[in-house]
Amino acid sequence: MLDYGNGSQAAFAALYARHKGPLYRYVCRQLGAKQHSRAQELFQEIWLRVIDNRTHYKVEAKFTTWLYRIAHNLLVDEHRKLTARGEHLALVNDEHVEQGEQEQVMLAGNQADHENTVDNDYLQQAIKHCVELLVPQQRDAFLLRHEAGFEPSQVCDIVEAKPETVKTRLRYAMSQLRDCLQRKAGTAGTGGARQA
Amino acid sequence: MNKQFNDDDITQLYMQSNDELPPKALDDAILAHAAAAVEPQSSPVVVNKNRGWQYSGIAAAIFAVAVFAPWQYYQAPEIVPAEPVIAESLTTQSVQSLTMPQAQKVLESAPPAELMEVLADDMHTEQFVVTGSRIKHEESEQELALSETKKGQESEPAVDAIDELAEEKILVAESSVVDKPSEQRVAMPQTEKVLQSEQVVEPVDEIDDGIQLERVAVTGSRIAATPEQQNLSKARKVNAAPPVAYDLNDKPQSEFSDVISKLESQDKTSAEEALIKLLQEQPALHKKVPKSLEALYFTLLESGKLIKPEQ
């Protein structure tokens, strides 16, 4: 980042290639599947801020910490806007119901012939769905920890919270995901047995 | 399907098929913006060209001021009107320190009309400007003598002017203090020759810077042209005023002076005899009896000692 601040375009290209995937997925998971276009706009906005503030960057922390702090702040603002319009919860509920119906239909149709393959694909879709169902603070902590690969102390710096708070959010997130996956797995088994 | 999930299973399950990437168009847009933001910093060329013109303009302005401003200051003293210079030279040289031969040279060199104007201006400007005191009058007197010399045949107005000057001196004689530079005293002997009046000049005080204060008292106006002055301008013939005596009423009393002197000495009898004798010898004087003798004259007529002739 210091090289890019001195005018090296290649340094920025290397930074972008290294961090574009995790950051893009972090933004997309935070906003959900229905906000995919909005997630791309936020992703571009994050990198524009990095470019504009290249001369103000100081080596006080890792570049990734600074990058994800910018992303975190923008996502907080976006969640506040969605909450103010009352759309966020409605989207979550609608998406939950819709995806639950689609999954049930899909699982019921494929369960008999490809039980193992479907089971794995189902769980991959289910985990993504369960992540979107998490509370925003828990989802944020989970994504920073397991998507971006930060240590819990770094997560504390990004979200500006105490370590205990972050650990609690991570523990609750994992518990919620476990229950969600077990519930979805049990629903899938129950639905297949009924259909059979 | 009652599978139990631990934390590692959940993490591993989440990381599977987690390979989403931003679209290629979004990557190109971000990289282009980053390149555009870096490029303008590496070409600061236009500013230097403008600075070159600014520096050259400032240098030209400083050069113009440095060259032409002293030239203006140098030419300023030469713009002086010519007439004041002539008047200044004449007043300082001819009036203050020139003697009569030098004054004559000035008269010969300078045009007569101009010189008269200059002298007239000097007389106007250097008259008595004193409060309770007066300037010693060498300049005015000398200029008056010069002007009269130039006038030539017009001797009587010159005498009148000198008489007026003497009268002015009489008027101011009570407390006249002279405020004059000491250099002007050079012309004083010449003036004293011109004005042979009874002047009493008493030096009163002398200040450090050469200004001499004098008290002037004039008790008469017997003015006669000096021999030098007559030689210088033969055309001028100034007849000295007759040494007439003035009574209190400023009337001539040459015929009756003897009578009046006897009357003032309280010798009334001899005064009556002298008056009778005078009027008998000169009957025409019956009409010219002065007022001081009118009482005695009418007393003699009433007593019959004196008979008024019939016309």
GROMACS .gro file of C-alpha atoms in nm, chain A residues 7 14 25 57 60 67 73 79 89 92-93 105 111 117 119 126-127 132 158-159 167 172 175 178 182 191:
model
   26
    7GLY     CA    1   0.265   0.603  -0.737
   14ALA     CA    2  -0.119  -0.699  -0.646
   25ARG     CA    3  -1.767  -1.271  -0.058
   57TYR     CA    4  -0.250   0.544   0.502
   60GLU     CA    5  -0.041   0.131   1.230
   67LEU     CA    6  -0.942  -0.262   0.440
   73ASN     CA    7  -1.821   0.072   0.841
   79HIS     CA    8  -2.772  -0.206   0.744
   89LEU     CA    9  -3.641  -0.811   0.799
   92VAL     CA   10  -3.488  -1.201   0.527
   93ASN     CA   11  -3.826  -1.356   0.600
  105VAL     CA   12  -3.880  -2.929  -0.359
  111GLN     CA   13  -3.319  -3.758  -0.262
  117THR     CA   14  -2.420  -3.611  -0.356
  119ASP     CA   15  -2.666  -3.444   0.086
  126ALA     CA   16  -2.787  -2.487   0.375
  127ILE     CA   17  -2.480  -2.344   0.545
  132GLU     CA   18  -2.761  -1.526   0.605
  158ILE     CA   19  -1.217  -0.415   1.301
  159VAL     CA   20  -1.554  -0.414   1.470
  167LYS     CA   21  -1.593  -1.449   2.133
  172TYR     CA   22  -2.349  -1.788   1.934
  175SER     CA   23  -2.441  -2.250   1.779
  178ARG     CA   24  -2.529  -2.588   1.410
  182GLN     CA   25  -2.940  -2.991   1.208
  191GLY     CA   26  -3.946  -3.484   0.390
   0.00000   0.00000   0.00000
